[in-house]
């Protein structure tokens, strides 16, 4: 995640605070000096850092904190509250017009920020929530921009309106609205042109599109990897054309993350969505409280639950309910469990969202390659062996190990894992009286 380095430093500072029985004013100031340096190193805007530390210090040196039985915890609580405030306090929802009225969303930003991909990601998310989106190709300058939007639109199952690259973007946008009316689309996402840097031509075109249409939301796409430049870009776009909010991309990358902590304070506009990966499903609504919790190493269990619910399959849940009643578990179930974890973002992302777990796994290599050997072993089994682990005698295990290219000890370990899961199912079944429960799900899909 973008904030890994900052998170590690803040957790180290907080650990020292918790270790002190009582806190002096000097202790608080020394800790906040370290917090200040950590934020600056994360590329957070200097003015933002200065105001943040000042506010925390004023609250932390109060009588309630200094006389508290757990002053270290109280300071951490204040830092968390102020970071939530810095990120925007409350989750901001996009404005959607009611019923069949057309909500127009204009996507803008510099070239290379990931605007076209983000437009498709948002269109896919809106569709999954019952909206009827239409993507509009108004970037007539960048080579392959229109093709990219068409391809991504097909992947998320959203139609794309295009008039090629020979027409004026304002005319394309107007025609798109008419097309949406005729085809019952109630959300129109306009992918506008970007530039390598801000110039008058870019701003004038965006102003013309806004003047010609009744734009409901103007979303600025910024690249988290650009650091302070992203903040400067956001400030300029807000001043020149006015923006509803910001969509931040590449928040999963190896970046310091300071842009996300600065944009709200500098522009007054909220971050609405965050891109968390390369797949078109890798986009999250931005929750300030959850992001603050992640940054401070407190996990993000609510987003993990959201991801699990998004991948929830009613039919599979019924099948698992039947298996739970009978205390059954086989290699097919283990394979399904692994696939569901991948859909939820992979083992590393899941572990980092569990409170207290991410910091405990520092330095441990966690990625989905860990499961390749397991998948290879299961795929080397016959259908009967996958469904009935009891069939696996020594000769079958040797054949499976050879087929998967692993040592037989790896096969034995996997068999023990399935047996352990089966025992847990039996215990759960006993606790529930063998009745099962509608909607009951074990972690990661079971």
Coordinates of C-alpha atoms in Angstrom, one line a residue:
X1 CA 0.0 0.0 0.0
X2 CA 1.1 3.6 -0.6
X3 CA 1.3 4.3 3.1
X4 CA 3.4 1.3 4.2
X5 CA 6.5 3.4 5.1
X6 CA 4.5 6.1 6.9
X7 CA 2.5 3.5 8.7
X8 CA 5.6 1.7 9.9
X9 CA 7.1 4.9 11.3
X10 CA 4.0 6.0 13.0
X11 CA 3.5 2.6 14.6
X12 CA 7.1 2.8 16.0
X13 CA 6.4 6.3 17.5
X14 CA 3.1 5.0 19.1
X15 CA 4.9 2.0 20.5
X16 CA 7.3 4.2 22.4
X17 CA 4.4 6.3 23.7
X18 CA 2.5 3.3 24.9
X19 CA 5.6 2.1 26.7
X20 CA 5.6 5.2 29.0
X21 CA 3.5 5.1 32.2
X22 CA 3.1 8.8 32.4
X23 CA 3.7 11.4 29.7
X24 CA 5.3 14.8 30.2
X25 CA 4.8 17.7 27.9
X26 CA 8.3 17.1 26.6
X27 CA 7.4 13.5 25.7
X28 CA 4.4 14.6 23.7
X29 CA 6.4 17.3 21.8
X30 CA 9.2 14.8 21.1
X31 CA 6.8 12.3 19.7
X32 CA 5.0 14.9 17.6
X33 CA 8.3 16.1 16.2
X34 CA 8.8 12.5 14.9
X35 CA 5.3 12.5 13.5
X36 CA 6.0 15.7 11.7
X37 CA 9.1 14.3 10.1
X38 CA 7.3 11.1 9.1
X39 CA 4.6 13.0 7.4
X40 CA 7.0 15.3 5.6
X41 CA 9.0 12.3 4.4
X42 CA 5.7 10.8 3.1
X43 CA 5.4 13.9 0.9
X44 CA 2.5 15.5 2.8
X45 CA 2.2 19.2 2.0
X46 CA 4.2 21.3 4.5
X47 CA 1.4 23.6 5.5
X48 CA -0.9 20.7 6.0
X49 CA 1.7 19.0 8.3
X50 CA 2.3 22.2 10.3
X51 CA -1.4 22.7 11.0
X52 CA -2.0 19.0 11.7
X53 CA 0.8 18.8 14.3
X54 CA -0.2 22.1 15.9
X55 CA -3.8 20.9 16.3
X56 CA -2.7 17.5 17.8
X57 CA -0.3 19.2 20.2
X58 CA -2.9 21.6 21.5
X59 CA -5.3 18.7 22.2
X60 CA -2.6 16.3 23.5
X61 CA -1.1 18.7 26.1
X62 CA -4.5 19.2 27.7
X63 CA -5.3 18.1 31.3
X64 CA -7.5 15.2 30.2
X65 CA -4.7 13.6 28.4
X66 CA -1.8 14.3 30.8
X67 CA -3.8 13.0 33.8
X68 CA -5.2 10.0 32.0
X69 CA -4.4 6.5 33.2
X70 CA -3.4 5.7 29.6
X71 CA -2.0 9.0 28.2
X72 CA -0.2 7.2 25.3
X73 CA -3.4 5.7 24.1
X74 CA -5.2 9.1 24.4
X75 CA -2.5 10.8 22.2
X76 CA -2.9 8.0 19.6
X77 CA -6.7 8.5 19.7
X78 CA -6.2 12.2 19.0
X79 CA -3.9 11.6 16.1
X80 CA -6.4 9.2 14.6
X81 CA -9.3 11.7 15.0
X82 CA -7.3 14.5 13.5
X83 CA -6.1 12.3 10.6
X84 CA -9.7 11.4 9.8
X85 CA -10.5 15.1 9.9
X86 CA -7.6 15.8 7.5
X87 CA -8.8 13.1 5.1
X88 CA -12.3 14.5 5.1
X89 CA -14.1 13.4 8.3
X90 CA -17.1 11.7 6.5
X91 CA -17.4 9.6 3.4
X92 CA -18.7 11.8 0.5
X93 CA -21.2 10.3 -1.9
X94 CA -21.5 11.3 -5.5
X95 CA -24.6 13.2 -6.5
X96 CA -27.0 11.1 -8.6
X97 CA -30.1 12.6 -10.1
X98 CA -33.3 10.6 -9.3
X99 CA -35.0 8.1 -11.6
X100 CA -34.4 8.5 -15.4
X101 CA -32.8 11.9 -15.1
X102 CA -29.3 11.8 -16.6
X103 CA -26.4 12.3 -14.1
X104 CA -23.5 13.7 -16.1
X105 CA -20.0 13.0 -14.7
X106 CA -17.1 14.8 -16.4
X107 CA -13.8 13.0 -15.9
X108 CA -10.8 15.4 -16.1
X109 CA -7.1 15.3 -15.3
X110 CA -3.6 15.3 -16.8
X111 CA -2.4 12.7 -19.3
X112 CA -1.0 9.5 -17.7
X113 CA -3.0 9.9 -14.5
X114 CA -5.2 6.8 -15.4
X115 CA -8.4 8.8 -16.2
X116 CA -9.7 6.6 -19.0
X117 CA -9.2 3.4 -17.0
X118 CA -10.8 5.0 -13.9
X119 CA -13.8 6.1 -16.0
X120 CA -14.4 2.5 -17.0
X121 CA -13.8 1.3 -13.4
X122 CA -16.4 3.7 -12.1
X123 CA -18.9 2.8 -14.9
X124 CA -18.5 -0.8 -13.9
X125 CA -19.2 0.0 -10.2
X126 CA -22.2 2.1 -11.0
X127 CA -23.6 -0.7 -13.2
X128 CA -23.2 -3.2 -10.4
X129 CA -25.3 -0.8 -8.2
X130 CA -28.2 -0.8 -10.6
X131 CA -27.3 2.3 -12.7
X132 CA -27.4 2.4 -16.5
X133 CA -24.1 4.1 -17.4
X134 CA -22.8 5.2 -20.8
X135 CA -19.1 6.0 -21.4
X136 CA -18.3 8.9 -23.8
X137 CA -15.0 9.1 -25.7
X138 CA -14.2 12.9 -25.8
X139 CA -10.4 12.5 -25.9
X140 CA -9.8 13.0 -29.6
X141 CA -6.1 13.8 -29.3
X142 CA -4.3 11.0 -27.6
X143 CA -3.6 8.0 -29.9
X144 CA -5.6 4.9 -29.0
X145 CA -7.6 6.7 -26.2
X146 CA -10.9 5.9 -27.9
X147 CA -9.9 2.3 -28.5
X148 CA -8.8 2.0 -24.9
X149 CA -12.2 3.2 -23.6
X150 CA -14.1 0.9 -26.0
X151 CA -12.0 -2.2 -24.8
X152 CA -12.5 -1.3 -21.2
X153 CA -16.2 -0.6 -21.7
X154 CA -16.6 -4.1 -23.1
X155 CA -14.8 -5.6 -20.2
X156 CA -17.1 -4.0 -17.6
X157 CA -20.2 -4.5 -19.8
X158 CA -20.9 -0.7 -20.3
X159 CA -21.6 0.8 -23.8
X160 CA -19.3 3.4 -25.2
X161 CA -20.4 6.4 -27.3
X162 CA -17.9 7.6 -29.8
X163 CA -17.9 9.8 -33.0
X164 CA -14.2 9.1 -33.8
X165 CA -11.4 11.6 -33.5
X166 CA -12.4 14.1 -36.2
X167 CA -15.3 15.8 -34.3
X168 CA -15.2 18.6 -31.7
X169 CA -15.4 17.2 -28.1
X170 CA -18.2 19.6 -27.2
X171 CA -20.3 18.3 -30.1
X172 CA -19.5 14.7 -29.1
X173 CA -20.6 15.4 -25.5
X174 CA -23.9 17.0 -26.7
X175 CA -24.6 14.1 -29.0
X176 CA -23.9 11.6 -26.2
X177 CA -26.6 13.1 -24.0
X178 CA -29.1 12.7 -26.8
X179 CA -27.9 9.1 -27.3
X180 CA -28.3 8.5 -23.5
X181 CA -31.9 9.8 -23.6
X182 CA -32.9 7.6 -26.5
X183 CA -31.2 4.5 -25.0
X184 CA -32.4 4.9 -21.4
X185 CA -28.9 5.5 -19.9
X186 CA -29.2 7.5 -16.6
X187 CA -25.4 8.0 -15.9
X188 CA -23.1 9.5 -18.5
X189 CA -19.3 9.5 -17.9
X190 CA -17.4 11.8 -20.2
X191 CA -13.7 10.9 -20.7
X192 CA -12.1 14.2 -21.6
X193 CA -8.7 14.9 -23.0
X194 CA -5.7 15.3 -20.8
X195 CA -2.4 17.1 -21.4
X196 CA 1.2 16.4 -20.1
X197 CA 0.8 19.6 -18.2
X198 CA -1.9 22.2 -17.5
X199 CA -2.4 24.7 -20.3
X200 CA -5.0 27.2 -21.5
X201 CA -6.2 25.0 -24.4
X202 CA -7.0 22.2 -22.0
X203 CA -8.9 24.4 -19.5
X204 CA -10.8 26.2 -22.2
X205 CA -12.1 22.9 -23.7
X206 CA -13.2 21.7 -20.3
X207 CA -15.0 25.0 -19.6
X208 CA -16.8 24.7 -22.9
X209 CA -18.0 21.2 -22.2
X210 CA -19.2 22.3 -18.7
X211 CA -21.0 25.3 -20.3
X212 CA -22.7 23.1 -23.0
X213 CA -24.0 20.4 -20.6
X214 CA -25.6 20.3 -17.2
X215 CA -22.7 18.6 -15.5
X216 CA -23.6 17.0 -12.2
X217 CA -20.2 16.0 -11.0
X218 CA -16.7 17.1 -12.2
X219 CA -14.2 14.5 -11.0
X220 CA -10.4 15.2 -11.2
X221 CA -8.3 12.1 -11.5
X222 CA -4.8 12.4 -9.9
X223 CA -2.0 9.9 -9.8
X224 CA -0.8 9.2 -6.2
X225 CA 2.7 8.4 -7.6
X226 CA 3.2 12.1 -8.5
X227 CA 3.2 13.3 -4.9
X228 CA 3.0 17.0 -4.3
X229 CA 2.5 17.6 -8.0
X230 CA -0.9 15.9 -7.6
X231 CA -1.8 18.5 -5.0
X232 CA -0.7 21.4 -7.2
X233 CA -2.8 19.9 -10.1
X234 CA -5.8 19.6 -7.9
X235 CA -5.5 23.1 -6.6
X236 CA -5.3 24.5 -10.2
X237 CA -8.2 22.5 -11.6
X238 CA -10.4 23.6 -8.6
X239 CA -9.5 27.2 -9.2
X240 CA -9.9 27.1 -13.0
X241 CA -13.0 24.9 -13.6
X242 CA -14.3 23.9 -10.2
X243 CA -14.3 20.2 -9.2
X244 CA -16.8 18.2 -7.2
X245 CA -14.1 15.8 -5.9
X246 CA -11.0 13.9 -6.6
X247 CA -10.4 10.3 -7.7
X248 CA -6.9 9.1 -6.8
X249 CA -5.2 6.3 -8.8
X250 CA -2.3 4.0 -8.0
X251 CA -2.8 4.1 -4.3
X252 CA -1.7 0.5 -4.2
X253 CA 1.7 1.4 -5.6
X254 CA 5.1 1.9 -4.0
X255 CA 4.6 5.6 -3.3
X256 CA 4.7 7.8 -0.2
X257 CA 1.0 8.6 -0.2
X258 CA 1.3 12.3 0.8
X259 CA -1.0 13.5 -2.0
X260 CA -4.0 11.6 -0.5
X261 CA -3.3 13.3 2.9
X262 CA -3.0 16.7 1.4
X263 CA -5.6 17.1 -1.3
X264 CA -8.7 17.7 1.0
X265 CA -6.9 20.2 3.1
X266 CA -5.5 22.2 0.2
X267 CA -8.5 22.1 -2.2
X268 CA -11.4 21.7 0.2
X269 CA -12.7 19.0 -2.1
X270 CA -13.1 15.3 -1.0
X271 CA -11.4 12.2 -2.3
X272 CA -14.3 10.1 -3.6
X273 CA -12.7 7.0 -5.0
X274 CA -9.3 5.3 -4.9
X275 CA -7.8 2.9 -7.5
X276 CA -6.2 0.0 -5.6
X277 CA -4.9 -2.2 -8.5
X278 CA -4.7 -2.7 -12.2
X279 CA -7.9 -4.8 -12.6
X280 CA -11.1 -2.9 -13.6
X281 CA -12.7 -4.1 -10.4
X282 CA -9.9 -2.6 -8.3
X283 CA -11.6 0.6 -7.1
X284 CA -12.9 1.5 -3.7
X285 CA -15.1 4.3 -2.4
X286 CA -12.9 6.5 -0.2
X287 CA -13.7 6.3 3.5
X288 CA -11.6 8.8 5.5
X289 CA -12.0 6.9 8.8
X290 CA -11.0 3.5 7.2
X291 CA -8.0 5.1 5.5
X292 CA -6.8 6.7 8.7
X293 CA -7.1 3.3 10.4
X294 CA -5.0 1.7 7.7
X295 CA -2.3 4.4 7.9
X296 CA -2.1 4.0 11.7
X297 CA -1.8 0.2 11.5
X298 CA -5.2 -0.4 13.0
X299 CA -6.5 -2.5 10.0
X300 CA -9.6 -2.0 7.9
X301 CA -12.1 -4.7 8.7
X302 CA -15.1 -2.8 7.2
X303 CA -13.5 -2.7 3.8
X304 CA -12.6 -6.4 4.1
X305 CA -16.3 -7.1 4.8
X306 CA -17.4 -5.0 1.8
X307 CA -15.0 -7.0 -0.4
X308 CA -16.3 -10.3 0.9
X309 CA -20.0 -9.2 0.4
X310 CA -19.2 -8.1 -3.2
X311 CA -17.9 -11.6 -4.0
X312 CA -20.7 -13.3 -2.1
X313 CA -22.4 -16.0 -4.1
X314 CA -25.9 -17.1 -2.9
X315 CA -25.7 -20.5 -4.6
X316 CA -22.2 -21.3 -3.2
X317 CA -23.4 -20.2 0.2
X318 CA -26.2 -22.7 0.1
X319 CA -23.8 -25.5 -1.0
X320 CA -21.5 -24.6 1.9
X321 CA -24.5 -24.6 4.3
X322 CA -25.2 -28.2 3.3
X323 CA -21.6 -29.2 3.7
X324 CA -21.5 -27.5 7.1
X325 CA -24.5 -29.5 8.3
X326 CA -22.7 -32.7 7.2
X327 CA -19.2 -31.5 8.3
X328 CA -17.8 -32.0 4.8
X329 CA -14.7 -30.3 3.3
X330 CA -12.6 -31.4 0.4
X331 CA -9.9 -30.2 -2.0
X332 CA -12.5 -28.5 -4.3
X333 CA -13.6 -26.4 -1.3
X334 CA -10.0 -25.4 -0.6
X335 CA -9.5 -24.4 -4.2
X336 CA -12.7 -22.3 -4.1
X337 CA -11.4 -20.6 -0.9
X338 CA -8.2 -19.7 -2.6
X339 CA -9.9 -18.2 -5.6
X340 CA -12.2 -16.1 -3.4
X341 CA -9.2 -14.7 -1.6
X342 CA -7.7 -13.7 -4.9
X343 CA -10.9 -11.9 -5.9
X344 CA -10.9 -10.0 -2.6
X345 CA -7.4 -8.6 -3.5
X346 CA -5.0 -11.4 -2.5
X347 CA -3.5 -12.6 0.7
X348 CA -1.3 -9.5 1.3
X349 CA -4.1 -7.0 1.0
X350 CA -6.4 -9.1 3.2
X351 CA -3.8 -9.5 5.9
X352 CA -3.1 -5.8 5.9
X353 CA -6.7 -5.1 6.6
X354 CA -6.9 -7.3 9.6
X355 CA -6.3 -5.2 12.8
X356 CA -2.8 -5.8 14.2
X357 CA -1.9 -8.4 11.6
X358 CA -0.1 -6.3 9.0
X359 CA 2.5 -5.0 11.4
X360 CA 3.2 -8.6 12.7
X361 CA 3.9 -9.8 9.2
X362 CA 6.5 -7.1 8.5
X363 CA 9.3 -8.6 6.4
X364 CA 7.3 -11.7 5.6
X365 CA 6.8 -12.2 1.8
X366 CA 3.1 -12.5 1.3
X367 CA 1.8 -13.0 -2.3
X368 CA -0.5 -15.2 -4.2
X369 CA 2.5 -17.2 -5.6
X370 CA 2.4 -19.0 -2.2
X371 CA -0.7 -20.8 -3.4
X372 CA 0.7 -22.0 -6.8
X373 CA 2.2 -25.2 -5.4
X374 CA -1.1 -26.0 -3.6
X375 CA -3.1 -25.3 -6.8
X376 CA -0.7 -27.5 -8.8
X377 CA -1.1 -30.4 -6.3
X378 CA -5.0 -30.2 -6.4
X379 CA -4.9 -30.0 -10.2
X380 CA -2.8 -33.1 -10.3
X381 CA -5.6 -35.1 -8.6
X382 CA -8.4 -36.9 -10.3
X383 CA -12.0 -35.6 -9.7
X384 CA -12.6 -38.5 -7.3
X385 CA -9.5 -37.7 -5.3
X386 CA -10.5 -34.0 -5.0
X387 CA -13.9 -34.9 -3.7
X388 CA -12.8 -37.7 -1.4
X389 CA -9.5 -37.0 0.4
X390 CA -9.7 -40.5 2.1
X391 CA -8.7 -42.0 -1.2
X392 CA -5.2 -40.6 -1.0
X393 CA -3.0 -43.6 -0.2
X394 CA 0.8 -43.4 -0.4
X395 CA 1.0 -44.5 -4.1
X396 CA -1.6 -41.9 -5.1
X397 CA 0.3 -39.2 -3.2
X398 CA 3.5 -40.1 -5.0
X399 CA 1.8 -39.8 -8.3
X400 CA 0.2 -36.5 -7.4
X401 CA 3.6 -35.1 -6.1
X402 CA 5.3 -36.1 -9.3
X403 CA 2.5 -34.5 -11.4
X404 CA 2.7 -31.2 -9.4
X405 CA 6.5 -31.2 -9.4
X406 CA 6.7 -31.1 -5.5
X407 CA 8.0 -33.2 -2.7
X408 CA 5.5 -35.8 -1.3
X409 CA 5.8 -33.9 2.1
X410 CA 4.0 -31.0 0.4
X411 CA 1.1 -33.3 -0.5
X412 CA 0.9 -34.7 3.0
X413 CA 0.9 -31.1 4.4
X414 CA -2.0 -30.2 2.2
X415 CA -4.0 -33.4 3.2
X416 CA -3.5 -32.4 6.9
X417 CA -4.8 -28.9 6.1
X418 CA -8.0 -30.3 4.6
X419 CA -8.4 -32.7 7.5
X420 CA -8.0 -29.7 9.9
X421 CA -10.6 -27.7 8.1
X422 CA -13.0 -30.8 8.2
X423 CA -12.5 -31.1 11.9
X424 CA -13.3 -27.4 12.3
X425 CA -16.5 -27.9 10.2
X426 CA -17.5 -30.7 12.5
X427 CA -17.1 -28.6 15.6
X428 CA -19.1 -25.7 14.1
X429 CA -21.8 -28.1 13.0
X430 CA -22.0 -29.5 16.6
X431 CA -22.1 -25.9 18.0
X432 CA -25.0 -25.1 15.7
X433 CA -26.9 -28.4 16.4
X434 CA -26.2 -29.5 12.8
X435 CA -28.9 -27.1 11.5
X436 CA -26.7 -24.7 9.6
X437 CA -27.7 -21.0 9.3
X438 CA -28.8 -19.0 6.3
X439 CA -26.0 -16.6 5.3
X440 CA -23.5 -18.1 7.7
X441 CA -20.0 -17.7 6.2
X442 CA -16.6 -18.6 7.6
X443 CA -13.7 -16.3 6.9
X444 CA -12.6 -16.0 3.2
X445 CA -15.8 -17.6 1.9
X446 CA -16.4 -20.5 4.3

